[in-house]
Amino acid sequence: MKARRIAVWNPKGGVGKTSVSVNLAAVLAENGLPVLLIDLDPQGNATQWCGGEREAEPGRALLSALLDGGTLDAIARPTVVGSLDIVGSGPAMYNAERHLAVEPIAPDTRLRGLLETAGARWEVIFVDCPPQMGRLVTNALTACSEVLVPIADAMSLAGLGTLVQTVASIQRHSNPELRIGGFVLSRERERLRVARDIRKALSDGFGELVLGPSIHDCVAVMEAPSHGEPVTRYAPRSRAASDYRALAAEVFAREVAHGEQARAGH
Ligand SMILES: Nc1ncnc2c1ncn2[C@@H]1O[C@H](COP(=O)(O)OP(=O)(O)OP(=O)(O)O)[C@@H](O)[C@H]1O
Ligand SMILES: [Mg+2]
């Protein structure tokens, strides 16, 4: 069976892409699912968080696999969360955009080719994307079945026009299967009026694509990376940990519903 492939992307920086990728992947893995997290961002934040940066030259293995071919089996590493593996990134990946820009053959399907080597080893694959639009993001959107969009504040709404256009263009040209899986409020301060305004603006524009469970602003989410653990392990009783568990349940339930709709031909 082909893994469910989720790209986490918003072209605005610092909106919670890495926090959502790591914590959601971890909750699913804590529930026993074999999960792979691919850090596609040369900043390597997810990799540092999960302890995957112990490569001699972080990002080199992923870069070579994208440029010269390789298998996920060869470059995936275990993390502290039992069934969560990671493909790490780091500074070597800053060269990826430059190399892919001059690659004459299939520059946007390199990640898709790599994901096809996964076989049945993982049930869910998350791709933590860099913010800026470029070949790495087009590779992620061409390889994945859905995109999950974190929204942290009013400024994270600004890039949504770019996001919607990019998703439509990828659907048309290279990946008809791609859909927006949902918008997640990744750092909600529900008592603030602006937070209610953001939820309303999103609901007006995207209706049911706005996921019900949001992640509250919670210091444990900021602290967890320096302890090398997802928030559900670092602070299992924190509000953010229970938010992430609820979000995982909803993301999982939506997939089941989507599969049933697709089978019924809707
Ligand atoms: N629910 C939350 N509560 C508190 N802080 C949060 C929450 N979610 C994310 N943050 C913090 O917000 C900052 C940005 O988050 P993160 O690195 O996940 O964003 P990003 O979109 O991946 O950034 P980039 O675009 O640079 O890759 C981090 O310091 C993170 O700890
Ligand atoms: Mg990030």
PDB file of N, CA and C in Angstrom, residues 46-135:
ATOM      1  N   ALA A  46      13.885  20.567  11.879  1.00  0.00           N
ATOM      2  CA  ALA A  46      13.269  19.302  12.306  1.00  0.00           C
ATOM      3  C   ALA A  46      14.361  18.277  12.621  1.00  0.00           C
ATOM      4  N   THR A  47      15.432  18.326  11.847  1.00  0.00           N
ATOM      5  CA  THR A  47      16.541  17.377  12.027  1.00  0.00           C
ATOM      6  C   THR A  47      17.250  17.612  13.360  1.00  0.00           C
ATOM      7  N   GLN A  48      17.519  18.893  13.661  1.00  0.00           N
ATOM      8  CA  GLN A  48      18.175  19.205  14.939  1.00  0.00           C
ATOM      9  C   GLN A  48      17.278  18.774  16.090  1.00  0.00           C
ATOM     10  N   TRP A  49      15.989  19.028  15.934  1.00  0.00           N
ATOM     11  CA  TRP A  49      15.007  18.701  16.972  1.00  0.00           C
ATOM     12  C   TRP A  49      14.996  17.194  17.255  1.00  0.00           C
ATOM     13  N   CYS A  50      15.029  16.405  16.173  1.00  0.00           N
ATOM     14  CA  CYS A  50      14.886  14.947  16.331  1.00  0.00           C
ATOM     15  C   CYS A  50      16.220  14.232  16.461  1.00  0.00           C
ATOM     16  N   GLY A  51      17.310  14.970  16.563  1.00  0.00           N
ATOM     17  CA  GLY A  51      18.608  14.333  16.755  1.00  0.00           C
ATOM     18  C   GLY A  51      19.143  13.663  15.508  1.00  0.00           C
ATOM     19  N   GLY A  52      18.606  14.039  14.352  1.00  0.00           N
ATOM     20  CA  GLY A  52      19.039  13.386  13.117  1.00  0.00           C
ATOM     21  C   GLY A  52      20.236  14.067  12.462  1.00  0.00           C
ATOM     22  N   GLU A  53      20.813  15.103  13.116  1.00  0.00           N
ATOM     23  CA  GLU A  53      21.886  15.864  12.456  1.00  0.00           C
ATOM     24  C   GLU A  53      23.258  15.233  12.700  1.00  0.00           C
ATOM     25  N   ARG A  54      23.253  13.976  13.203  1.00  0.00           N
ATOM     26  CA  ARG A  54      24.554  13.382  13.523  1.00  0.00           C
ATOM     27  C   ARG A  54      25.312  12.926  12.288  1.00  0.00           C
ATOM     28  N   GLU A  55      24.735  13.165  11.112  1.00  0.00           N
ATOM     29  CA  GLU A  55      25.465  12.934   9.867  1.00  0.00           C
ATOM     30  C   GLU A  55      26.727  13.789   9.883  1.00  0.00           C
ATOM     31  N   ALA A  56      27.790  13.295   9.205  1.00  0.00           N
ATOM     32  CA  ALA A  56      29.035  14.076   9.158  1.00  0.00           C
ATOM     33  C   ALA A  56      28.784  15.426   8.482  1.00  0.00           C
ATOM     34  N   GLU A  57      27.995  15.384   7.402  1.00  0.00           N
ATOM     35  CA  GLU A  57      27.706  16.632   6.691  1.00  0.00           C
ATOM     36  C   GLU A  57      26.189  16.711   6.503  1.00  0.00           C
ATOM     37  N   PRO A  58      25.479  17.309   7.467  1.00  0.00           N
ATOM     38  CA  PRO A  58      24.017  17.255   7.436  1.00  0.00           C
ATOM     39  C   PRO A  58      23.407  17.746   6.117  1.00  0.00           C
ATOM     40  N   GLY A  59      22.524  16.920   5.584  1.00  0.00           N
ATOM     41  CA  GLY A  59      21.849  17.266   4.339  1.00  0.00           C
ATOM     42  C   GLY A  59      22.496  16.648   3.107  1.00  0.00           C
ATOM     43  N   ARG A  60      23.739  16.176   3.236  1.00  0.00           N
ATOM     44  CA  ARG A  60      24.470  15.650   2.071  1.00  0.00           C
ATOM     45  C   ARG A  60      23.802  14.403   1.488  1.00  0.00           C
ATOM     46  N   ALA A  61      23.349  13.504   2.392  1.00  0.00           N
ATOM     47  CA  ALA A  61      22.767  12.240   1.907  1.00  0.00           C
ATOM     48  C   ALA A  61      21.468  12.509   1.149  1.00  0.00           C
ATOM     49  N   LEU A  62      20.651  13.438   1.680  1.00  0.00           N
ATOM     50  CA  LEU A  62      19.389  13.764   1.001  1.00  0.00           C
ATOM     51  C   LEU A  62      19.686  14.449  -0.339  1.00  0.00           C
ATOM     52  N   LEU A  63      20.642  15.357  -0.339  1.00  0.00           N
ATOM     53  CA  LEU A  63      21.003  16.050  -1.586  1.00  0.00           C
ATOM     54  C   LEU A  63      21.446  15.042  -2.655  1.00  0.00           C
ATOM     55  N   SER A  64      22.323  14.106  -2.277  1.00  0.00           N
ATOM     56  CA  SER A  64      22.789  13.115  -3.268  1.00  0.00           C
ATOM     57  C   SER A  64      21.641  12.254  -3.752  1.00  0.00           C
ATOM     58  N   ALA A  65      20.733  11.882  -2.824  1.00  0.00           N
ATOM     59  CA  ALA A  65      19.610  11.035  -3.244  1.00  0.00           C
ATOM     60  C   ALA A  65      18.731  11.783  -4.249  1.00  0.00           C
ATOM     61  N   LEU A  66      18.553  13.102  -4.038  1.00  0.00           N
ATOM     62  CA  LEU A  66      17.721  13.879  -4.964  1.00  0.00           C
ATOM     63  C   LEU A  66      18.420  14.070  -6.319  1.00  0.00           C
ATOM     64  N   LEU A  67      19.713  14.286  -6.272  1.00  0.00           N
ATOM     65  CA  LEU A  67      20.418  14.590  -7.530  1.00  0.00           C
ATOM     66  C   LEU A  67      20.845  13.338  -8.279  1.00  0.00           C
ATOM     67  N   ASP A  68      21.302  12.331  -7.551  1.00  0.00           N
ATOM     68  CA  ASP A  68      21.911  11.169  -8.220  1.00  0.00           C
ATOM     69  C   ASP A  68      21.103   9.891  -8.043  1.00  0.00           C
ATOM     70  N   GLY A  69      20.017   9.956  -7.281  1.00  0.00           N
ATOM     71  CA  GLY A  69      19.213   8.745  -7.040  1.00  0.00           C
ATOM     72  C   GLY A  69      19.673   8.060  -5.767  1.00  0.00           C
ATOM     73  N   GLY A  70      18.771   7.303  -5.180  1.00  0.00           N
ATOM     74  CA  GLY A  70      19.082   6.598  -3.927  1.00  0.00           C
ATOM     75  C   GLY A  70      17.777   6.055  -3.378  1.00  0.00           C
ATOM     76  N   THR A  71      17.838   5.492  -2.181  1.00  0.00           N
ATOM     77  CA  THR A  71      16.613   4.944  -1.579  1.00  0.00           C
ATOM     78  C   THR A  71      16.393   5.570  -0.210  1.00  0.00           C
ATOM     79  N   LEU A  72      15.113   5.631   0.192  1.00  0.00           N
ATOM     80  CA  LEU A  72      14.811   6.141   1.529  1.00  0.00           C
ATOM     81  C   LEU A  72      15.385   5.230   2.592  1.00  0.00           C
ATOM     82  N   ASP A  73      15.343   3.931   2.344  1.00  0.00           N
ATOM     83  CA  ASP A  73      15.897   2.977   3.307  1.00  0.00           C
ATOM     84  C   ASP A  73      17.328   3.329   3.690  1.00  0.00           C
ATOM     85  N   ALA A  74      18.098   3.765   2.693  1.00  0.00           N
ATOM     86  CA  ALA A  74      19.518   4.031   2.933  1.00  0.00           C
ATOM     87  C   ALA A  74      19.753   5.317   3.718  1.00  0.00           C
ATOM     88  N   ILE A  75      18.815   6.257   3.665  1.00  0.00           N
ATOM     89  CA  ILE A  75      19.098   7.558   4.301  1.00  0.00           C
ATOM     90  C   ILE A  75      18.188   7.863   5.491  1.00  0.00           C
ATOM     91  N   ALA A  76      17.190   7.013   5.772  1.00  0.00           N
ATOM     92  CA  ALA A  76      16.319   7.257   6.935  1.00  0.00           C
ATOM     93  C   ALA A  76      17.028   6.798   8.212  1.00  0.00           C
ATOM     94  N   ARG A  77      16.822   7.559   9.280  1.00  0.00           N
ATOM     95  CA  ARG A  77      17.447   7.248  10.581  1.00  0.00           C
ATOM     96  C   ARG A  77      16.364   7.176  11.652  1.00  0.00           C
ATOM     97  N   PRO A  78      16.577   6.365  12.698  1.00  0.00           N
ATOM     98  CA  PRO A  78      15.579   6.319  13.781  1.00  0.00           C
ATOM     99  C   PRO A  78      15.599   7.600  14.624  1.00  0.00           C
ATOM    100  N   THR A  79      14.512   7.856  15.351  1.00  0.00           N
ATOM    101  CA  THR A  79      14.462   8.987  16.302  1.00  0.00           C
ATOM    102  C   THR A  79      14.140   8.431  17.691  1.00  0.00           C
ATOM    103  N   VAL A  80      14.011   9.327  18.661  1.00  0.00           N
ATOM    104  CA  VAL A  80      13.687   8.862  20.025  1.00  0.00           C
ATOM    105  C   VAL A  80      12.264   8.305  20.117  1.00  0.00           C
ATOM    106  N   VAL A  81      11.420   8.659  19.143  1.00  0.00           N
ATOM    107  CA  VAL A  81      10.048   8.141  19.162  1.00  0.00           C
ATOM    108  C   VAL A  81      10.045   6.843  18.358  1.00  0.00           C
ATOM    109  N   GLY A  82       9.671   5.743  19.044  1.00  0.00           N
ATOM    110  CA  GLY A  82       9.788   4.388  18.497  1.00  0.00           C
ATOM    111  C   GLY A  82       9.647   4.229  16.993  1.00  0.00           C
ATOM    112  N   SER A  83       8.439   4.466  16.463  1.00  0.00           N
ATOM    113  CA  SER A  83       8.257   4.139  15.048  1.00  0.00           C
ATOM    114  C   SER A  83       8.335   5.363  14.143  1.00  0.00           C
ATOM    115  N   LEU A  84       9.004   6.409  14.626  1.00  0.00           N
ATOM    116  CA  LEU A  84       9.226   7.597  13.783  1.00  0.00           C
ATOM    117  C   LEU A  84      10.670   7.605  13.277  1.00  0.00           C
ATOM    118  N   ASP A  85      10.818   7.627  11.958  1.00  0.00           N
ATOM    119  CA  ASP A  85      12.150   7.766  11.353  1.00  0.00           C
ATOM    120  C   ASP A  85      12.247   9.143  10.708  1.00  0.00           C
ATOM    121  N   ILE A  86      13.477   9.566  10.471  1.00  0.00           N
ATOM    122  CA  ILE A  86      13.669  10.884   9.847  1.00  0.00           C
ATOM    123  C   ILE A  86      14.713  10.814   8.741  1.00  0.00           C
ATOM    124  N   VAL A  87      14.467  11.551   7.677  1.00  0.00           N
ATOM    125  CA  VAL A  87      15.508  11.825   6.683  1.00  0.00           C
ATOM    126  C   VAL A  87      15.952  13.259   6.960  1.00  0.00           C
ATOM    127  N   GLY A  88      17.205  13.399   7.347  1.00  0.00           N
ATOM    128  CA  GLY A  88      17.684  14.682   7.843  1.00  0.00           C
ATOM    129  C   GLY A  88      18.095  15.658   6.753  1.00  0.00           C
ATOM    130  N   SER A  89      18.102  16.943   7.150  1.00  0.00           N
ATOM    131  CA  SER A  89      18.563  17.999   6.255  1.00  0.00           C
ATOM    132  C   SER A  89      19.602  18.842   6.993  1.00  0.00           C
ATOM    133  N   GLY A  90      20.156  19.785   6.276  1.00  0.00           N
ATOM    134  CA  GLY A  90      21.158  20.653   6.883  1.00  0.00           C
ATOM    135  C   GLY A  90      21.794  21.506   5.800  1.00  0.00           C
ATOM    136  N   PRO A  91      22.879  22.215   6.147  1.00  0.00           N
ATOM    137  CA  PRO A  91      23.450  23.195   5.227  1.00  0.00           C
ATOM    138  C   PRO A  91      23.766  22.662   3.830  1.00  0.00           C
ATOM    139  N   ALA A  92      24.129  21.381   3.705  1.00  0.00           N
ATOM    140  CA  ALA A  92      24.444  20.863   2.359  1.00  0.00           C
ATOM    141  C   ALA A  92      23.253  21.032   1.418  1.00  0.00           C
ATOM    142  N   MET A  93      22.053  21.053   1.994  1.00  0.00           N
ATOM    143  CA  MET A  93      20.850  21.172   1.161  1.00  0.00           C
ATOM    144  C   MET A  93      20.656  22.589   0.609  1.00  0.00           C
ATOM    145  N   TYR A  94      21.446  23.565   1.087  1.00  0.00           N
ATOM    146  CA  TYR A  94      21.341  24.904   0.492  1.00  0.00           C
ATOM    147  C   TYR A  94      21.747  24.865  -0.988  1.00  0.00           C
ATOM    148  N   ASN A  95      22.514  23.829  -1.375  1.00  0.00           N
ATOM    149  CA  ASN A  95      22.912  23.705  -2.784  1.00  0.00           C
ATOM    150  C   ASN A  95      21.817  23.124  -3.666  1.00  0.00           C
ATOM    151  N   ALA A  96      20.759  22.590  -3.041  1.00  0.00           N
ATOM    152  CA  ALA A  96      19.755  21.860  -3.818  1.00  0.00           C
ATOM    153  C   ALA A  96      19.072  22.762  -4.852  1.00  0.00           C
ATOM    154  N   GLU A  97      18.680  23.963  -4.443  1.00  0.00           N
ATOM    155  CA  GLU A  97      17.960  24.855  -5.371  1.00  0.00           C
ATOM    156  C   GLU A  97      18.823  25.138  -6.603  1.00  0.00           C
ATOM    157  N   ARG A  98      20.082  25.433  -6.360  1.00  0.00           N
ATOM    158  CA  ARG A  98      21.003  25.788  -7.453  1.00  0.00           C
ATOM    159  C   ARG A  98      21.188  24.606  -8.412  1.00  0.00           C
ATOM    160  N   HIS A  99      21.392  23.409  -7.854  1.00  0.00           N
ATOM    161  CA  HIS A  99      21.584  22.232  -8.708  1.00  0.00           C
ATOM    162  C   HIS A  99      20.310  21.895  -9.476  1.00  0.00           C
ATOM    163  N   LEU A 100      19.179  21.931  -8.775  1.00  0.00           N
ATOM    164  CA  LEU A 100      17.920  21.545  -9.438  1.00  0.00           C
ATOM    165  C   LEU A 100      17.549  22.553 -10.526  1.00  0.00           C
ATOM    166  N   ALA A 101      17.953  23.820 -10.331  1.00  0.00           N
ATOM    167  CA  ALA A 101      17.621  24.855 -11.320  1.00  0.00           C
ATOM    168  C   ALA A 101      18.266  24.578 -12.673  1.00  0.00           C
ATOM    169  N   VAL A 102      19.408  23.908 -12.673  1.00  0.00           N
ATOM    170  CA  VAL A 102      20.096  23.666 -13.955  1.00  0.00           C
ATOM    171  C   VAL A 102      19.983  22.196 -14.374  1.00  0.00           C
ATOM    172  N   GLU A 103      19.163  21.442 -13.652  1.00  0.00           N
ATOM    173  CA  GLU A 103      18.999  20.010 -13.953  1.00  0.00           C
ATOM    174  C   GLU A 103      18.058  19.878 -15.145  1.00  0.00           C
ATOM    175  N   PRO A 104      18.529  19.362 -16.283  1.00  0.00           N
ATOM    176  CA  PRO A 104      17.640  19.339 -17.453  1.00  0.00           C
ATOM    177  C   PRO A 104      16.548  18.276 -17.352  1.00  0.00           C
ATOM    178  N   ILE A 105      16.782  17.236 -16.570  1.00  0.00           N
ATOM    179  CA  ILE A 105      15.829  16.126 -16.569  1.00  0.00           C
ATOM    180  C   ILE A 105      15.053  16.064 -15.261  1.00  0.00           C
ATOM    181  N   ALA A 106      13.725  16.150 -15.383  1.00  0.00           N
ATOM    182  CA  ALA A 106      12.792  15.936 -14.274  1.00  0.00           C
ATOM    183  C   ALA A 106      13.180  16.636 -12.962  1.00  0.00           C
ATOM    184  N   PRO A 107      13.417  17.951 -13.001  1.00  0.00           N
ATOM    185  CA  PRO A 107      13.862  18.605 -11.759  1.00  0.00           C
ATOM    186  C   PRO A 107      12.800  18.636 -10.655  1.00  0.00           C
ATOM    187  N   ASP A 108      11.527  18.481 -11.027  1.00  0.00           N
ATOM    188  CA  ASP A 108      10.472  18.568 -10.013  1.00  0.00           C
ATOM    189  C   ASP A 108       9.982  17.220  -9.513  1.00  0.00           C
ATOM    190  N   THR A 109      10.498  16.135 -10.073  1.00  0.00           N
ATOM    191  CA  THR A 109       9.987  14.818  -9.658  1.00  0.00           C
ATOM    192  C   THR A 109      11.041  13.993  -8.932  1.00  0.00           C
ATOM    193  N   ARG A 110      12.106  14.661  -8.482  1.00  0.00           N
ATOM    194  CA  ARG A 110      13.172  13.926  -7.784  1.00  0.00           C
ATOM    195  C   ARG A 110      12.676  13.347  -6.460  1.00  0.00           C
ATOM    196  N   LEU A 111      11.924  14.149  -5.698  1.00  0.00           N
ATOM    197  CA  LEU A 111      11.446  13.644  -4.405  1.00  0.00           C
ATOM    198  C   LEU A 111      10.404  12.546  -4.625  1.00  0.00           C
ATOM    199  N   ARG A 112       9.554  12.739  -5.649  1.00  0.00           N
ATOM    200  CA  ARG A 112       8.558  11.708  -5.925  1.00  0.00           C
ATOM    201  C   ARG A 112       9.248  10.365  -6.211  1.00  0.00           C
ATOM    202  N   GLY A 113      10.313  10.412  -7.008  1.00  0.00           N
ATOM    203  CA  GLY A 113      11.067   9.189  -7.301  1.00  0.00           C
ATOM    204  C   GLY A 113      11.617   8.563  -6.027  1.00  0.00           C
ATOM    205  N   LEU A 114      12.126   9.426  -5.144  1.00  0.00           N
ATOM    206  CA  LEU A 114      12.689   8.915  -3.886  1.00  0.00           C
ATOM    207  C   LEU A 114      11.594   8.282  -3.023  1.00  0.00           C
ATOM    208  N   LEU A 115      10.425   8.923  -2.972  1.00  0.00           N
ATOM    209  CA  LEU A 115       9.324   8.374  -2.163  1.00  0.00           C
ATOM    210  C   LEU A 115       8.830   7.036  -2.708  1.00  0.00           C
ATOM    211  N   GLU A 116       8.973   6.866  -4.010  1.00  0.00           N
ATOM    212  CA  GLU A 116       8.536   5.587  -4.588  1.00  0.00           C
ATOM    213  C   GLU A 116       9.396   4.422  -4.118  1.00  0.00           C
ATOM    214  N   THR A 117      10.568   4.727  -3.544  1.00  0.00           N
ATOM    215  CA  THR A 117      11.412   3.638  -3.033  1.00  0.00           C
ATOM    216  C   THR A 117      10.984   3.196  -1.631  1.00  0.00           C
ATOM    217  N   ALA A 118       9.947   3.869  -1.070  1.00  0.00           N
ATOM    218  CA  ALA A 118       9.574   3.586   0.327  1.00  0.00           C
ATOM    219  C   ALA A 118       8.936   2.218   0.495  1.00  0.00           C
ATOM    220  N   GLY A 119       8.357   1.677  -0.570  1.00  0.00           N
ATOM    221  CA  GLY A 119       7.662   0.394  -0.447  1.00  0.00           C
ATOM    222  C   GLY A 119       6.573   0.490   0.597  1.00  0.00           C
ATOM    223  N   ALA A 120       6.478  -0.524   1.449  1.00  0.00           N
ATOM    224  CA  ALA A 120       5.409  -0.532   2.459  1.00  0.00           C
ATOM    225  C   ALA A 120       5.961  -0.223   3.847  1.00  0.00           C
ATOM    226  N   ARG A 121       7.179   0.320   3.921  1.00  0.00           N
ATOM    227  CA  ARG A 121       7.816   0.474   5.236  1.00  0.00           C
ATOM    228  C   ARG A 121       7.117   1.491   6.138  1.00  0.00           C
ATOM    229  N   TRP A 122       6.630   2.616   5.552  1.00  0.00           N
ATOM    230  CA  TRP A 122       5.966   3.640   6.366  1.00  0.00           C
ATOM    231  C   TRP A 122       4.529   3.826   5.908  1.00  0.00           C
ATOM    232  N   GLU A 123       3.631   4.114   6.866  1.00  0.00           N
ATOM    233  CA  GLU A 123       2.230   4.352   6.475  1.00  0.00           C
ATOM    234  C   GLU A 123       1.953   5.819   6.195  1.00  0.00           C
ATOM    235  N   VAL A 124       2.696   6.678   6.881  1.00  0.00           N
ATOM    236  CA  VAL A 124       2.517   8.115   6.654  1.00  0.00           C
ATOM    237  C   VAL A 124       3.895   8.746   6.475  1.00  0.00           C
ATOM    238  N   ILE A 125       4.004   9.629   5.486  1.00  0.00           N
ATOM    239  CA  ILE A 125       5.254  10.372   5.278  1.00  0.00           C
ATOM    240  C   ILE A 125       4.940  11.862   5.333  1.00  0.00           C
ATOM    241  N   PHE A 126       5.604  12.573   6.249  1.00  0.00           N
ATOM    242  CA  PHE A 126       5.476  14.032   6.332  1.00  0.00           C
ATOM    243  C   PHE A 126       6.684  14.673   5.660  1.00  0.00           C
ATOM    244  N   VAL A 127       6.448  15.775   4.962  1.00  0.00           N
ATOM    245  CA  VAL A 127       7.563  16.535   4.389  1.00  0.00           C
ATOM    246  C   VAL A 127       7.505  17.947   4.963  1.00  0.00           C
ATOM    247  N   ASP A 128       8.495  18.282   5.789  1.00  0.00           N
ATOM    248  CA  ASP A 128       8.583  19.632   6.356  1.00  0.00           C
ATOM    249  C   ASP A 128       9.271  20.523   5.323  1.00  0.00           C
ATOM    250  N   CYS A 129       8.512  21.464   4.764  1.00  0.00           N
ATOM    251  CA  CYS A 129       9.022  22.274   3.645  1.00  0.00           C
ATOM    252  C   CYS A 129       9.708  23.542   4.129  1.00  0.00           C
ATOM    253  N   PRO A 130      10.663  24.040   3.334  1.00  0.00           N
ATOM    254  CA  PRO A 130      11.181  25.393   3.596  1.00  0.00           C
ATOM    255  C   PRO A 130      10.092  26.394   3.226  1.00  0.00           C
ATOM    256  N   PRO A 131      10.161  27.618   3.733  1.00  0.00           N
ATOM    257  CA  PRO A 131       9.099  28.572   3.402  1.00  0.00           C
ATOM    258  C   PRO A 131       9.142  29.028   1.943  1.00  0.00           C
ATOM    259  N   GLN A 132      10.321  29.373   1.446  1.00  0.00           N
ATOM    260  CA  GLN A 132      10.337  30.055   0.151  1.00  0.00           C
ATOM    261  C   GLN A 132       9.990  29.122  -0.997  1.00  0.00           C
ATOM    262  N   MET A 133       9.216  29.702  -1.931  1.00  0.00           N
ATOM    263  CA  MET A 133       8.819  28.962  -3.118  1.00  0.00           C
ATOM    264  C   MET A 133      10.062  28.669  -3.954  1.00  0.00           C
ATOM    265  N   GLY A 134      10.211  27.458  -4.396  1.00  0.00           N
ATOM    266  CA  GLY A 134      11.361  27.091  -5.219  1.00  0.00           C
ATOM    267  C   GLY A 134      11.233  25.632  -5.597  1.00  0.00           C
ATOM    268  N   ARG A 135      12.311  25.084  -6.131  1.00  0.00           N
ATOM    269  CA  ARG A 135      12.278  23.696  -6.597  1.00  0.00           C
ATOM    270  C   ARG A 135      12.041  22.692  -5.472  1.00  0.00           C
TER     271      ARG A 135
END
